[in-house]
Amino acid sequence: MFSKQVVAFAMALATAEAAYQGFNYGSTNVDGSSKYQADYETEFQTAKNLVGTSGFTSARLYTMIQGGTTNDPIQAIPAAISEDTSLLLGLWASGGNMANEIAALKSAIGKYDSLSKQVIGISVGSEDMYRNSVTGSKSGAGPGLGPEELVDYIKEVRAAIAGTSLSGVSIGHVDTWDAWTNSSNAAVIDALDWLGFDGYPYFQLTMANGIDNAKELFEESVQKTQSVAKGKEVWITETGWPVSGPKEGDAVASIANAQEYWNQVACPLLGNTNTWWYLLDDAGASPSFGVTSGPSNTTPLYDLSCKSVNSTSSSSAAGSEKSAVNSSGSSSSGSTSGASSTGASSTGASSGSVSSDTGASSFSTTSVASSTPLTSATKAAGSSSGSGSSAGSSAGSSSGSSSGSSSGSGSSSGSSSGSAASASSTQFNSASRASGSVFGAIVAAVVLGIAV
Ligand SMILES: *[C@@H]1O[C@H](CO)[C@@H](O)[C@H](O)[C@H]1NC(C)=O
Ligand SMILES: *[C@@H]1O[C@H](CO)[C@@H](O)[C@H](O)[C@H]1NC(C)=O
Ligand SMILES: *[C@@H]1O[C@H](CO)[C@@H](O)[C@H](O)[C@H]1NC(C)=O
């Protein structure tokens, strides 16, 4: 028995060493301003020093281009090198700026000799197929890409790194799970080394999505993605639960529920599956998904230690406090949990969207709409994403009552309808697009119902 435990423990350690864990980092601050090297260094240091935890030494990026430039490499790269933070690089593929994204990638390879030591993968695009879907376009998610264009871009990126220090780096694409399970997109899966999964039960408006069902919704959508992955690895590129923001279906944004989601979803993943949580910090956004209240605040809003994981099946755990936790919670809003998951209300109808295309900081709210009751045989998936710039800062979302106050750029929306549903989006700042940089932000929600 003892030796068996030792072996199991050793294997767990080995696995832990093999899995990357970190956060998503947009290229702009919540106010829409560009981040520079020092800003990324601060964030990477904060992630590594979050009280009560360790190992958050990886960063997923959405664009290769530094804000305010045409195609200079993003300054998150030198920051990652100085902080020894690994990088899941991203090229923003939608919107017609891939030539500059690839130019920035090539410049980075030429400029940073140690780049290959930091880069653990490259994502060609983020939620492009989602934005190209029926629900994505219906909700004004912004420009997306069809599978053929995406496959071409994947080939271009493979060609761009061939013969360079990054030639051995694996290539993937990040999208919402319902985009992966859409069989029309199968050619993209064939062209990749791994699939990036984005999923947010909080936005899964077409079914009971209270915190008590969140783990199940998450796992179900991961399994569906794995079932179409043709044996390729599925990396968890975005998921999270907001500490504040509007109620979405049964989902209540609160620190207590974010704690519960962390315990039930993050803790089992960390050390076992490559995971980039959404998100380190986005104070000021609504909903706000950040685990901490500011880029340099190493005291998390809730306990990230996973020590109370085994007691989380009861909602009481969410309320337990740890020394590492700053429970004074600035952002707690709305009601706090416990009661959030009655599982009663949801199905049916919810819709709406929050959108903005300013790339900077304003948001407008528009309602989109739709509703159709679901049957128990219907599955739903939610997702959200961020783009080049403000992923980190806006997490727009939606639902019937969406409040549109996220800052940052981009847009997001969610809506749901019986068997297909809604979503999220990203849009570009037309000014930045013109100048060649990606702006936009995002998040949104996708709720897709799939009849089984
Ligand atoms: C499935 O994917 C194709 C290709 O990306 C897209 O045109 C279509 O709209 C998607 N289907 C749905 C229901 O969104
Ligand atoms: C949960 O953890 C506590 C201490 O951390 C331990 O006493 C208890 O036995 C654990 N429960 C289960 C079901 O593992
Ligand atoms: C806890 O959070 C509150 C609100 O964000 C903040 O004012 C306070 O300084 C934090 N305390 C610590 C110890 O970080």
PDB file of C-alpha atoms in Angstrom, residues 102-369:
ATOM      1  CA  ILE A 102       3.300  36.713 -38.893  1.00  0.00           C
ATOM      2  CA  ALA A 103       5.768  39.559 -39.424  1.00  0.00           C
ATOM      3  CA  ALA A 104       5.741  40.197 -35.665  1.00  0.00           C
ATOM      4  CA  LEU A 105       6.265  36.483 -35.013  1.00  0.00           C
ATOM      5  CA  LYS A 106       9.258  36.412 -37.347  1.00  0.00           C
ATOM      6  CA  SER A 107      10.668  39.591 -35.787  1.00  0.00           C
ATOM      7  CA  ALA A 108      10.356  38.089 -32.333  1.00  0.00           C
ATOM      8  CA  ILE A 109      12.195  34.957 -33.449  1.00  0.00           C
ATOM      9  CA  GLY A 110      15.000  37.096 -34.844  1.00  0.00           C
ATOM     10  CA  LYS A 111      15.125  39.447 -31.882  1.00  0.00           C
ATOM     11  CA  TYR A 112      14.996  37.114 -28.892  1.00  0.00           C
ATOM     12  CA  ASP A 113      17.589  34.365 -28.890  1.00  0.00           C
ATOM     13  CA  SER A 114      16.030  32.635 -25.912  1.00  0.00           C
ATOM     14  CA  LEU A 115      12.494  32.723 -27.251  1.00  0.00           C
ATOM     15  CA  SER A 116      12.409  29.013 -27.940  1.00  0.00           C
ATOM     16  CA  LYS A 117      12.997  28.313 -24.260  1.00  0.00           C
ATOM     17  CA  GLN A 118       9.833  30.169 -23.331  1.00  0.00           C
ATOM     18  CA  VAL A 119       7.405  29.186 -26.077  1.00  0.00           C
ATOM     19  CA  ILE A 120       5.401  26.067 -25.428  1.00  0.00           C
ATOM     20  CA  GLY A 121       2.860  26.463 -28.205  1.00  0.00           C
ATOM     21  CA  ILE A 122       1.427  28.807 -30.805  1.00  0.00           C
ATOM     22  CA  SER A 123      -2.284  29.364 -31.320  1.00  0.00           C
ATOM     23  CA  VAL A 124      -3.322  30.470 -34.788  1.00  0.00           C
ATOM     24  CA  GLY A 125      -6.410  32.470 -33.926  1.00  0.00           C
ATOM     25  CA  SER A 126      -8.871  32.664 -31.060  1.00  0.00           C
ATOM     26  CA  GLU A 127     -12.576  31.877 -31.378  1.00  0.00           C
ATOM     27  CA  ASP A 128     -12.537  32.682 -35.088  1.00  0.00           C
ATOM     28  CA  MET A 129     -14.827  29.774 -35.928  1.00  0.00           C
ATOM     29  CA  TYR A 130     -17.181  30.754 -33.160  1.00  0.00           C
ATOM     30  CA  ARG A 131     -17.461  34.248 -34.562  1.00  0.00           C
ATOM     31  CA  ASN A 132     -18.036  32.703 -37.969  1.00  0.00           C
ATOM     32  CA  SER A 133     -20.876  30.550 -36.680  1.00  0.00           C
ATOM     33  CA  VAL A 134     -24.568  31.207 -36.923  1.00  0.00           C
ATOM     34  CA  THR A 135     -24.730  32.290 -33.338  1.00  0.00           C
ATOM     35  CA  GLY A 136     -21.574  34.325 -33.475  1.00  0.00           C
ATOM     36  CA  SER A 137     -22.682  36.359 -36.431  1.00  0.00           C
ATOM     37  CA  LYS A 138     -26.190  36.684 -35.068  1.00  0.00           C
ATOM     38  CA  SER A 139     -24.851  38.283 -31.982  1.00  0.00           C
ATOM     39  CA  GLY A 140     -22.570  40.645 -33.809  1.00  0.00           C
ATOM     40  CA  ALA A 141     -19.487  38.938 -32.554  1.00  0.00           C
ATOM     41  CA  GLY A 142     -17.233  40.539 -35.102  1.00  0.00           C
ATOM     42  CA  PRO A 143     -15.177  39.129 -37.918  1.00  0.00           C
ATOM     43  CA  GLY A 144     -14.417  35.453 -37.832  1.00  0.00           C
ATOM     44  CA  LEU A 145     -12.961  32.904 -40.195  1.00  0.00           C
ATOM     45  CA  GLY A 146     -14.167  29.862 -42.002  1.00  0.00           C
ATOM     46  CA  PRO A 147     -12.253  26.597 -41.690  1.00  0.00           C
ATOM     47  CA  GLU A 148     -10.534  26.905 -45.074  1.00  0.00           C
ATOM     48  CA  GLU A 149      -9.031  30.306 -44.258  1.00  0.00           C
ATOM     49  CA  LEU A 150      -7.962  29.081 -40.867  1.00  0.00           C
ATOM     50  CA  VAL A 151      -6.268  26.029 -42.337  1.00  0.00           C
ATOM     51  CA  ASP A 152      -4.413  28.298 -44.767  1.00  0.00           C
ATOM     52  CA  TYR A 153      -3.237  30.496 -41.905  1.00  0.00           C
ATOM     53  CA  ILE A 154      -2.105  27.467 -39.934  1.00  0.00           C
ATOM     54  CA  LYS A 155      -0.015  26.417 -42.926  1.00  0.00           C
ATOM     55  CA  GLU A 156       1.428  29.920 -43.199  1.00  0.00           C
ATOM     56  CA  VAL A 157       2.465  29.894 -39.574  1.00  0.00           C
ATOM     57  CA  ARG A 158       4.025  26.450 -39.922  1.00  0.00           C
ATOM     58  CA  ALA A 159       5.964  27.773 -42.897  1.00  0.00           C
ATOM     59  CA  ALA A 160       6.983  30.896 -40.964  1.00  0.00           C
ATOM     60  CA  ILE A 161       8.573  28.928 -38.129  1.00  0.00           C
ATOM     61  CA  ALA A 162      10.122  26.204 -40.292  1.00  0.00           C
ATOM     62  CA  GLY A 163      13.869  26.270 -40.003  1.00  0.00           C
ATOM     63  CA  THR A 164      13.813  28.747 -37.089  1.00  0.00           C
ATOM     64  CA  SER A 165      14.391  28.257 -33.387  1.00  0.00           C
ATOM     65  CA  LEU A 166      10.633  27.693 -33.011  1.00  0.00           C
ATOM     66  CA  SER A 167      10.410  24.971 -35.635  1.00  0.00           C
ATOM     67  CA  GLY A 168       9.623  22.308 -33.057  1.00  0.00           C
ATOM     68  CA  VAL A 169       6.828  24.248 -31.383  1.00  0.00           C
ATOM     69  CA  SER A 170       3.362  22.734 -31.583  1.00  0.00           C
ATOM     70  CA  ILE A 171       0.620  24.610 -33.376  1.00  0.00           C
ATOM     71  CA  GLY A 172      -2.957  24.792 -32.186  1.00  0.00           C
ATOM     72  CA  HIS A 173      -6.046  26.922 -32.389  1.00  0.00           C
ATOM     73  CA  VAL A 174      -8.316  28.143 -29.610  1.00  0.00           C
ATOM     74  CA  ASP A 175     -12.078  28.094 -29.982  1.00  0.00           C
ATOM     75  CA  THR A 176     -15.325  27.540 -28.182  1.00  0.00           C
ATOM     76  CA  TRP A 177     -16.290  23.940 -27.783  1.00  0.00           C
ATOM     77  CA  ASP A 178     -19.348  24.206 -29.945  1.00  0.00           C
ATOM     78  CA  ALA A 179     -17.108  25.421 -32.767  1.00  0.00           C
ATOM     79  CA  TRP A 180     -14.957  22.313 -32.313  1.00  0.00           C
ATOM     80  CA  THR A 181     -17.927  19.982 -32.376  1.00  0.00           C
ATOM     81  CA  ASN A 182     -19.299  21.578 -35.550  1.00  0.00           C
ATOM     82  CA  SER A 183     -18.339  18.947 -38.118  1.00  0.00           C
ATOM     83  CA  SER A 184     -17.943  21.587 -40.809  1.00  0.00           C
ATOM     84  CA  ASN A 185     -14.777  22.642 -39.004  1.00  0.00           C
ATOM     85  CA  ALA A 186     -13.117  19.220 -38.969  1.00  0.00           C
ATOM     86  CA  ALA A 187     -10.398  20.222 -41.429  1.00  0.00           C
ATOM     87  CA  VAL A 188      -9.020  22.623 -38.853  1.00  0.00           C
ATOM     88  CA  ILE A 189      -8.621  19.800 -36.345  1.00  0.00           C
ATOM     89  CA  ASP A 190      -6.744  17.791 -38.967  1.00  0.00           C
ATOM     90  CA  ALA A 191      -4.307  20.661 -39.465  1.00  0.00           C
ATOM     91  CA  LEU A 192      -3.453  21.104 -35.766  1.00  0.00           C
ATOM     92  CA  ASP A 193      -1.256  19.548 -33.128  1.00  0.00           C
ATOM     93  CA  TRP A 194      -3.606  20.424 -30.235  1.00  0.00           C
ATOM     94  CA  LEU A 195      -7.004  22.029 -29.603  1.00  0.00           C
ATOM     95  CA  GLY A 196      -7.538  24.954 -27.231  1.00  0.00           C
ATOM     96  CA  PHE A 197     -10.830  24.748 -25.338  1.00  0.00           C
ATOM     97  CA  ASP A 198     -12.774  27.818 -24.190  1.00  0.00           C
ATOM     98  CA  GLY A 199     -15.821  27.237 -22.034  1.00  0.00           C
ATOM     99  CA  TYR A 200     -17.804  29.193 -19.462  1.00  0.00           C
ATOM    100  CA  PRO A 201     -20.720  27.573 -17.643  1.00  0.00           C
ATOM    101  CA  TYR A 202     -21.540  31.055 -16.338  1.00  0.00           C
ATOM    102  CA  PHE A 203     -22.683  31.937 -19.847  1.00  0.00           C
ATOM    103  CA  GLN A 204     -24.569  28.741 -20.540  1.00  0.00           C
ATOM    104  CA  LEU A 205     -27.922  30.348 -20.378  1.00  0.00           C
ATOM    105  CA  THR A 206     -29.928  27.654 -21.987  1.00  0.00           C
ATOM    106  CA  MET A 207     -29.663  25.330 -19.085  1.00  0.00           C
ATOM    107  CA  ALA A 208     -29.500  25.289 -15.357  1.00  0.00           C
ATOM    108  CA  ASN A 209     -26.135  26.917 -14.959  1.00  0.00           C
ATOM    109  CA  GLY A 210     -26.004  27.708 -11.283  1.00  0.00           C
ATOM    110  CA  ILE A 211     -22.726  27.049  -9.566  1.00  0.00           C
ATOM    111  CA  ASP A 212     -23.897  23.617  -8.442  1.00  0.00           C
ATOM    112  CA  ASN A 213     -24.089  22.485 -12.055  1.00  0.00           C
ATOM    113  CA  ALA A 214     -20.999  24.300 -13.246  1.00  0.00           C
ATOM    114  CA  LYS A 215     -18.532  21.474 -12.856  1.00  0.00           C
ATOM    115  CA  GLU A 216     -20.781  19.113 -14.762  1.00  0.00           C
ATOM    116  CA  LEU A 217     -21.330  21.586 -17.603  1.00  0.00           C
ATOM    117  CA  PHE A 218     -17.609  22.198 -17.841  1.00  0.00           C
ATOM    118  CA  GLU A 219     -16.690  18.526 -17.887  1.00  0.00           C
ATOM    119  CA  GLU A 220     -19.372  17.678 -20.389  1.00  0.00           C
ATOM    120  CA  SER A 221     -18.143  20.290 -22.840  1.00  0.00           C
ATOM    121  CA  VAL A 222     -14.534  19.191 -22.432  1.00  0.00           C
ATOM    122  CA  GLN A 223     -15.564  15.620 -23.137  1.00  0.00           C
ATOM    123  CA  LYS A 224     -17.440  16.649 -26.255  1.00  0.00           C
ATOM    124  CA  THR A 225     -14.365  18.471 -27.474  1.00  0.00           C
ATOM    125  CA  GLN A 226     -12.143  15.502 -26.721  1.00  0.00           C
ATOM    126  CA  SER A 227     -14.526  13.256 -28.619  1.00  0.00           C
ATOM    127  CA  VAL A 228     -13.869  15.145 -31.862  1.00  0.00           C
ATOM    128  CA  ALA A 229     -10.159  15.790 -31.244  1.00  0.00           C
ATOM    129  CA  LYS A 230      -8.902  12.733 -33.119  1.00  0.00           C
ATOM    130  CA  GLY A 231      -6.598  11.864 -30.278  1.00  0.00           C
ATOM    131  CA  LYS A 232      -4.984  15.279 -30.158  1.00  0.00           C
ATOM    132  CA  GLU A 233      -4.487  17.015 -26.845  1.00  0.00           C
ATOM    133  CA  VAL A 234      -7.142  19.393 -25.596  1.00  0.00           C
ATOM    134  CA  TRP A 235      -5.673  22.266 -23.616  1.00  0.00           C
ATOM    135  CA  ILE A 236      -7.882  24.350 -21.373  1.00  0.00           C
ATOM    136  CA  THR A 237      -7.210  27.788 -22.782  1.00  0.00           C
ATOM    137  CA  GLU A 238     -10.000  29.716 -21.103  1.00  0.00           C
ATOM    138  CA  THR A 239     -12.426  29.141 -18.310  1.00  0.00           C
ATOM    139  CA  GLY A 240     -13.328  30.939 -15.122  1.00  0.00           C
ATOM    140  CA  TRP A 241     -16.184  32.275 -13.007  1.00  0.00           C
ATOM    141  CA  PRO A 242     -16.742  35.965 -12.305  1.00  0.00           C
ATOM    142  CA  VAL A 243     -16.436  37.477  -8.870  1.00  0.00           C
ATOM    143  CA  SER A 244     -18.865  40.214  -9.831  1.00  0.00           C
ATOM    144  CA  GLY A 245     -21.216  41.071 -12.643  1.00  0.00           C
ATOM    145  CA  PRO A 246     -24.738  40.379 -13.797  1.00  0.00           C
ATOM    146  CA  LYS A 247     -26.625  37.205 -13.084  1.00  0.00           C
ATOM    147  CA  GLU A 248     -26.624  34.992 -16.171  1.00  0.00           C
ATOM    148  CA  GLY A 249     -29.409  32.503 -16.113  1.00  0.00           C
ATOM    149  CA  ASP A 250     -28.931  30.760 -12.781  1.00  0.00           C
ATOM    150  CA  ALA A 251     -25.331  31.808 -12.614  1.00  0.00           C
ATOM    151  CA  VAL A 252     -24.532  34.285  -9.899  1.00  0.00           C
ATOM    152  CA  ALA A 253     -21.276  36.191 -10.096  1.00  0.00           C
ATOM    153  CA  SER A 254     -19.752  36.302  -6.639  1.00  0.00           C
ATOM    154  CA  ILE A 255     -16.513  35.681  -4.847  1.00  0.00           C
ATOM    155  CA  ALA A 256     -18.037  32.682  -3.098  1.00  0.00           C
ATOM    156  CA  ASN A 257     -19.062  31.114  -6.401  1.00  0.00           C
ATOM    157  CA  ALA A 258     -15.756  31.922  -8.059  1.00  0.00           C
ATOM    158  CA  GLN A 259     -14.164  30.107  -5.120  1.00  0.00           C
ATOM    159  CA  GLU A 260     -16.414  27.124  -5.637  1.00  0.00           C
ATOM    160  CA  TYR A 261     -15.662  27.013  -9.364  1.00  0.00           C
ATOM    161  CA  TRP A 262     -11.953  27.250  -8.654  1.00  0.00           C
ATOM    162  CA  ASN A 263     -12.117  24.380  -6.201  1.00  0.00           C
ATOM    163  CA  GLN A 264     -14.233  22.171  -8.409  1.00  0.00           C
ATOM    164  CA  VAL A 265     -12.830  22.992 -11.840  1.00  0.00           C
ATOM    165  CA  ALA A 266      -9.380  24.539 -11.491  1.00  0.00           C
ATOM    166  CA  CYS A 267      -8.000  22.352  -8.729  1.00  0.00           C
ATOM    167  CA  PRO A 268      -8.430  19.029 -10.558  1.00  0.00           C
ATOM    168  CA  LEU A 269      -6.911  20.542 -13.722  1.00  0.00           C
ATOM    169  CA  LEU A 270      -3.881  22.233 -12.241  1.00  0.00           C
ATOM    170  CA  GLY A 271      -0.826  20.062 -12.557  1.00  0.00           C
ATOM    171  CA  ASN A 272      -2.646  17.602 -14.786  1.00  0.00           C
ATOM    172  CA  THR A 273      -3.812  19.475 -17.855  1.00  0.00           C
ATOM    173  CA  ASN A 274      -2.331  22.523 -19.526  1.00  0.00           C
ATOM    174  CA  THR A 275      -4.544  25.300 -18.206  1.00  0.00           C
ATOM    175  CA  TRP A 276      -4.686  29.051 -18.713  1.00  0.00           C
ATOM    176  CA  TRP A 277      -7.293  30.482 -16.375  1.00  0.00           C
ATOM    177  CA  TYR A 278      -9.443  33.452 -17.235  1.00  0.00           C
ATOM    178  CA  LEU A 279      -8.048  35.555 -15.599  1.00  0.00           C
ATOM    179  CA  LEU A 280      -5.464  37.155 -13.352  1.00  0.00           C
ATOM    180  CA  ASP A 281      -6.846  40.648 -13.104  1.00  0.00           C
ATOM    181  CA  ASP A 282      -9.567  42.720 -14.732  1.00  0.00           C
ATOM    182  CA  ALA A 283     -10.743  44.956 -11.914  1.00  0.00           C
ATOM    183  CA  GLY A 284     -13.252  47.416 -13.285  1.00  0.00           C
ATOM    184  CA  ALA A 285     -14.699  45.100 -15.872  1.00  0.00           C
ATOM    185  CA  SER A 286     -18.170  43.640 -15.602  1.00  0.00           C
ATOM    186  CA  PRO A 287     -18.440  40.816 -15.270  1.00  0.00           C
ATOM    187  CA  SER A 288     -15.044  40.638 -13.619  1.00  0.00           C
ATOM    188  CA  PHE A 289     -13.248  37.303 -13.727  1.00  0.00           C
ATOM    189  CA  GLY A 290      -9.967  38.304 -12.084  1.00  0.00           C
ATOM    190  CA  VAL A 291      -8.629  36.230  -9.216  1.00  0.00           C
ATOM    191  CA  THR A 292      -6.988  39.320  -7.790  1.00  0.00           C
ATOM    192  CA  SER A 293      -8.024  42.941  -7.491  1.00  0.00           C
ATOM    193  CA  GLY A 294      -5.129  44.561  -9.274  1.00  0.00           C
ATOM    194  CA  PRO A 295      -2.112  43.741 -11.432  1.00  0.00           C
ATOM    195  CA  SER A 296       0.281  43.962  -8.522  1.00  0.00           C
ATOM    196  CA  ASN A 297      -1.943  42.592  -5.771  1.00  0.00           C
ATOM    197  CA  THR A 298      -0.637  39.146  -4.831  1.00  0.00           C
ATOM    198  CA  THR A 299      -3.408  38.570  -2.319  1.00  0.00           C
ATOM    199  CA  PRO A 300      -6.145  36.773  -4.208  1.00  0.00           C
ATOM    200  CA  LEU A 301      -9.807  37.583  -3.790  1.00  0.00           C
ATOM    201  CA  TYR A 302     -10.385  33.985  -2.740  1.00  0.00           C
ATOM    202  CA  ASP A 303      -8.407  30.932  -1.758  1.00  0.00           C
ATOM    203  CA  LEU A 304      -6.456  29.485  -4.660  1.00  0.00           C
ATOM    204  CA  SER A 305      -4.644  26.867  -2.590  1.00  0.00           C
ATOM    205  CA  CYS A 306      -6.970  23.972  -3.391  1.00  0.00           C
ATOM    206  CA  LYS A 307      -6.676  22.856   0.205  1.00  0.00           C
ATOM    207  CA  SER A 308     -10.389  22.845   0.745  1.00  0.00           C
ATOM    208  CA  VAL A 309     -11.183  21.088  -2.438  1.00  0.00           C
ATOM    209  CA  ASN A 310     -12.519  17.941  -0.927  1.00  0.00           C
ATOM    210  CA  SER A 311     -15.197  19.738   0.974  1.00  0.00           C
ATOM    211  CA  THR A 312     -16.575  21.748  -1.828  1.00  0.00           C
ATOM    212  CA  SER A 313     -19.411  19.569  -2.750  1.00  0.00           C
ATOM    213  CA  SER A 314     -21.407  21.351  -0.201  1.00  0.00           C
ATOM    214  CA  SER A 315     -21.837  24.989  -0.734  1.00  0.00           C
ATOM    215  CA  SER A 316     -20.439  25.718   2.628  1.00  0.00           C
ATOM    216  CA  ALA A 317     -16.948  25.464   1.355  1.00  0.00           C
ATOM    217  CA  ALA A 318     -17.348  28.553  -0.651  1.00  0.00           C
ATOM    218  CA  GLY A 319     -17.695  30.509   2.472  1.00  0.00           C
ATOM    219  CA  SER A 320     -14.767  29.109   4.280  1.00  0.00           C
ATOM    220  CA  GLU A 321     -11.945  31.438   4.723  1.00  0.00           C
ATOM    221  CA  LYS A 322      -8.305  30.835   4.549  1.00  0.00           C
ATOM    222  CA  SER A 323      -5.560  32.987   5.742  1.00  0.00           C
ATOM    223  CA  ALA A 324      -4.471  33.459   2.201  1.00  0.00           C
ATOM    224  CA  VAL A 325      -7.727  34.859   1.201  1.00  0.00           C
ATOM    225  CA  ASN A 326      -8.630  38.467   1.190  1.00  0.00           C
ATOM    226  CA  SER A 327     -12.227  38.078   1.952  1.00  0.00           C
ATOM    227  CA  SER A 328     -13.011  41.697   2.213  1.00  0.00           C
ATOM    228  CA  GLY A 329     -13.715  41.455  -1.418  1.00  0.00           C
ATOM    229  CA  SER A 330     -14.026  44.664  -3.104  1.00  0.00           C
ATOM    230  CA  SER A 331     -15.923  43.440  -5.966  1.00  0.00           C
ATOM    231  CA  SER A 332     -18.366  41.185  -4.576  1.00  0.00           C
ATOM    232  CA  SER A 333     -21.536  42.125  -5.984  1.00  0.00           C
ATOM    233  CA  GLY A 334     -24.731  40.726  -6.313  1.00  0.00           C
ATOM    234  CA  SER A 335     -25.724  38.152  -4.072  1.00  0.00           C
ATOM    235  CA  THR A 336     -23.500  35.606  -2.889  1.00  0.00           C
ATOM    236  CA  SER A 337     -23.979  32.207  -3.563  1.00  0.00           C
ATOM    237  CA  GLY A 338     -25.226  29.388  -1.745  1.00  0.00           C
ATOM    238  CA  ALA A 339     -28.579  30.036  -3.026  1.00  0.00           C
ATOM    239  CA  SER A 340     -27.577  30.638  -6.504  1.00  0.00           C
ATOM    240  CA  SER A 341     -28.002  27.264  -7.791  1.00  0.00           C
ATOM    241  CA  THR A 342     -31.462  26.265  -7.474  1.00  0.00           C
ATOM    242  CA  GLY A 343     -31.309  24.973 -10.949  1.00  0.00           C
ATOM    243  CA  ALA A 344     -34.743  26.075 -11.437  1.00  0.00           C
ATOM    244  CA  SER A 345     -35.043  28.966 -13.618  1.00  0.00           C
ATOM    245  CA  SER A 346     -32.827  28.798 -16.403  1.00  0.00           C
ATOM    246  CA  THR A 347     -33.809  27.001 -19.358  1.00  0.00           C
ATOM    247  CA  GLY A 348     -35.561  28.830 -21.780  1.00  0.00           C
ATOM    248  CA  ALA A 349     -34.960  32.155 -22.496  1.00  0.00           C
ATOM    249  CA  SER A 350     -32.317  34.510 -22.182  1.00  0.00           C
ATOM    250  CA  SER A 351     -30.656  36.703 -24.507  1.00  0.00           C
ATOM    251  CA  GLY A 352     -29.158  39.976 -25.040  1.00  0.00           C
ATOM    252  CA  SER A 353     -25.822  41.245 -25.790  1.00  0.00           C
ATOM    253  CA  VAL A 354     -23.329  43.731 -24.792  1.00  0.00           C
ATOM    254  CA  SER A 355     -21.300  45.096 -27.480  1.00  0.00           C
ATOM    255  CA  SER A 356     -18.825  47.648 -28.270  1.00  0.00           C
ATOM    256  CA  ASP A 357     -16.617  48.245 -31.113  1.00  0.00           C
ATOM    257  CA  THR A 358     -14.658  51.072 -29.885  1.00  0.00           C
ATOM    258  CA  GLY A 359     -11.690  49.103 -28.953  1.00  0.00           C
ATOM    259  CA  ALA A 360     -11.247  51.502 -26.205  1.00  0.00           C
ATOM    260  CA  SER A 361     -13.563  51.734 -23.424  1.00  0.00           C
ATOM    261  CA  SER A 362     -17.092  52.270 -24.157  1.00  0.00           C
ATOM    262  CA  PHE A 363     -19.741  49.736 -24.324  1.00  0.00           C
ATOM    263  CA  SER A 364     -23.105  49.889 -25.732  1.00  0.00           C
ATOM    264  CA  THR A 365     -25.753  47.501 -24.981  1.00  0.00           C
ATOM    265  CA  THR A 366     -28.018  46.043 -27.434  1.00  0.00           C
ATOM    266  CA  SER A 367     -30.341  43.323 -27.020  1.00  0.00           C
ATOM    267  CA  VAL A 368     -30.447  40.451 -29.149  1.00  0.00           C
ATOM    268  CA  ALA A 369     -32.740  37.920 -28.337  1.00  0.00           C
TER     269      ALA A 369
END
